[in-house]
Structure formats: structure tokens, C-alpha cells
Amino acid sequence: MPYPIICPLPPSFAEQRTQVSTALASSRAELRMQKAALVDALRSVSNTCTAVQSGITSHVVEARSLPAYRRLSADVDAASRQCKEGLPLRMKADPAANGGVRIVPLASRSMLKNLLGIGTAKRAEQAQALAVRHGMAGQAAVTRLTLSTALHRAEEKMDMTAVADTLARHAVAVNGALADAVRIAVGERGDEAGVAASCRLLFDSLNASVSASDFTLAVDDARQSIRMLQRPSVVLAGQMVTDLERQLHAIDTGIKEGERQQKVAARSRAAGHRNAPVQSFSDEQKVLAQLRADCEFDTMFHTTVGRRQIQKMFDGCASGVSGSAVINEIRERHGDDIFDKGARQFKQGIKCGADALTPARLHAIDRQAYATAYAGYREARVDFRTMHRQADHSLAMIETLRGMVGTQRLLQPARFLSTSDSALTVRTDPVVRQAGLHPVRFTLEGFSGMQTGSRWRFAGEPAERLFGTQARFLVQSVTKGRGGAWDIRLREVPVGLDAEAGTPLQV
């Protein structure tokens, strides 16, 4: 029996999985409904915060239109335009100015007057007048720095007043910790941006915080509704979904493991104890990976010159692959400076790998690739997959394959049989036609294909799977399609290592 029959799992597994899947779908729907309600509640809270922010901004604009603010701002602006940081100032009578005076630098061509601060400027009296005017009595001198400090204090005070008034107007009570945060935000910026930052604090606190007594009235009602949604609905529904997903995962894992064990038993019965793998699949994988790495096999095979020489080795050619030829081809494909961009170490590795890729090493890789795949097949960790290939063959070879249809005669690759999992890629890939040969499209179902890949492939270039000389295939059908191409279907037979030789398929 070449293909083992897999018995279905007990019905209890399927029934249990159906019940859990139904409950999971229902819980997910309930969770979506509860989340939608939560989003609506948060949107309402956001609208309230937007109204608060708008009110604060407009109130600040109103506050800054007051005469006291305008007078102080004008003084500082005038000083900023005319003076450097820390430069002494003086008042100068100016009937056209606001308040009848304006601020100018204390400047004199007399070095003595500048040093002593005396003269017609009457610096001390002017400083005292400025201090009284702006609430800074007691300071020895008034500079641009002190005026700026006073302005920021006034802004902070007016901003906080605007925030408090607007919050009160919207019936929002702010606790002490949040009020401190708002003061810090406003104090750092002292402008509308600072007010916006304070409103963002309000919104973030409302949106994320669940501490008690942060907000009251309308905002508190919205927060309370959110908490009520979160506790009995969203949280519980989310927990139920998580629990059901865990149950479903456990069931699926059990089903997969049960199916795998059944496959292992069926495949062991079909193959018997002969040709049983010596090592486990994981151990065989390690051996194969080391063999391929020691000779840079993937790099060699993914170049035209390397592939050609590797295939010739199966025909008895004793010469190996030229590392210099492989390097030159990589340069032609990717640019002359490819090994100058941090890839110099790869150049030396290619040369050493080419020297190590002898016919004996190639046959060892070929044999180990099948041993690895066969161990995985026996453990049900590797399964059949459909691959595609396009090549040219003689009419005699095609007739031989036609004669094998419906028989138990096995086909054996004479070299590596390169295949792709994309039928479209195979059909569009150009093939060099040779006189007297006919195009053939193969569809293979096999398990022992060795996947290859190289860092030097072009982006988007599909990976290949190589079926070696240890593989054996049954020919299922041979038909001639449109355009004169032949369509041939093959299916691999798990015969184990060193099986009886089959009819060679010359590649």
C-alpha cells in the first residue's frame, strides 16, 4: 500500500470544537457591541472637553484685552525691542505714549554717569516709579528680565482665572492634583498653547483615569457610565473571549497532534520497519544544514555556472565549481562593487565553499536531503506538496513516461530536479529550446524536495525545491496540451533510503 489511509478522529473532538467555536463567535460579537458603546461614551466625554477648551481659550482672549494687561505688555514689548537682557531702563516723559511715559535704555556718553547711575536720568526715582506701577516695590532696579517675570506671573494668574471660570461655567470640579498639573502646564507656556495643554490634561485624565472625584456633574456621569461599561461588560466579555480562545487553541493542538500520531502509525505500518530513519527529523536537519553550509551549496546552486557544474557532477564529472566564476557572476548580476559594501567576508567564504564542494560532498548532500525529508515524513512533520517544473525532453523519454502510466514502475531523477511552488512562474520562465526536444510541464506531488535560497538572489525571485536521486515517483498521467507542450503528473512514493533503482529521468 503506497499511500496510507488516515482514519478520522473521534467525533467528540469535532463536537467539542464546534461548541467552543460557537461560544467564541457569540462572545466576540458581544465584545464588539460593548466596545462600540464604550466608544460612544468616550466621544461624549471628548465633546465636553472640547467645549471646556473652547471656553477657556475665549476667556483668555477676553482677559488679555483688559487695560492693565495691555499696559504691562506694551512696556515689556518696548523694552524688548530696544534693550538687551539686564540693561538698566529709565522712564521718559512722552505725552503720546500710554500713561504719558515710555521706557528707554539708561544710556549716556558719560562713563561716570553710567557707572554711578546718576545724572539727569534720575534712575532711582524712575525705578521706584516702575516698581510701584507694576507691583514690584522694593526692587533696586527694573530691567527687561524683571518686567518679563512680572508679565509671566500676570499671564499665569489670568490664565488660571480663565481656566477656573470656564470650568465653573461648565460645572467641572477639578481636584487638587489635577489643578496643580494645570498650573504647571499654563506656567510653562503662559499662552493659549498652555491653556490647550491644560485642557489636554483634563481630557487625558478623563479618558484614562479611574480615580474617584476627579470630575463631577455631567463629566462625572459620563465617566461613571464608562466605568459601568468596563466592569460588567467589556472586561467580562474580553475575559470570556480569551478563555474560549485558549480552549479552542488547546483543542486544535490536540486535534493536530492526534492527526499527526495517526499519520505516524499509518506510515510506519505502510513502510514497515525496513528503511526506518536512524535519527529524528530534527537531528537529520542539523546534519543537512551543516553539510550545505560547509560548501556554500545554496550560493553555488543559485548561480548559472555553479548549477551547471553541480549537475555535471551527477554525470561523473570530477571537477568542482570555480569560486572565481561564481564571484564574477554575482558581480555581473549585482554590480562590480557588491563585495565592497560590507560583504568582503562572503567573497572568501565562496572561494572556500567552492573548494569544499566535491562530488563526494554533493552526493552526501543529495543523500542527506532525502534522509531528512523521509524522517520528517515518517514523523508526520513533512507532507506532500504540489510543485511545478518546465523542461525539454526527447520524444523517446516522453514515450517512456507514457508507458509507465498505470504501472508500479518508478521514476528516478538522474540529477537534482529543480521545481517551484508557483505554476505561473514556471510557465513564464524562459526555457532555451534545443533542437529535437519537446517542452514538458511537470506537476509533482512530493515530500522530499529540499528548499534552497541564497542571499544573492534577486528580490522577488521564487525559492526552489530540489528532488534528488534518492526520490522515486509514479507517473500518473501524460497528456499533450495546447501549443504542443506535454503535461505530465508525477507523485512521489516514500520508499526510504537506497531503494531499488528506477527508470532514470534525464534532466
Short mmCIF file of C-alpha atoms in Angstrom, two decimals, residues 275-276 374 470 493-499:
data_model
loop_
_atom_site.label_atom_id
_atom_site.label_comp_id
_atom_site.label_asym_id
_atom_site.label_seq_id
_atom_site.Cartn_x
_atom_site.Cartn_y
_atom_site.Cartn_z
CA ASN A 275 14.27 1.67 5.85
CA ALA A 276 13.25 3.27 9.15
CA TYR A 374 11.94 10.90 4.93
CA GLN A 470 17.03 9.15 -3.84
CA VAL A 493 6.48 7.24 -3.32
CA PRO A 494 8.08 7.08 0.17
CA VAL A 495 10.49 4.20 -0.42
CA GLY A 496 13.22 5.13 2.06
CA LEU A 497 16.96 5.45 1.55
CA ASP A 498 18.88 3.39 -1.01
CA ALA A 499 15.76 1.97 -2.64
#
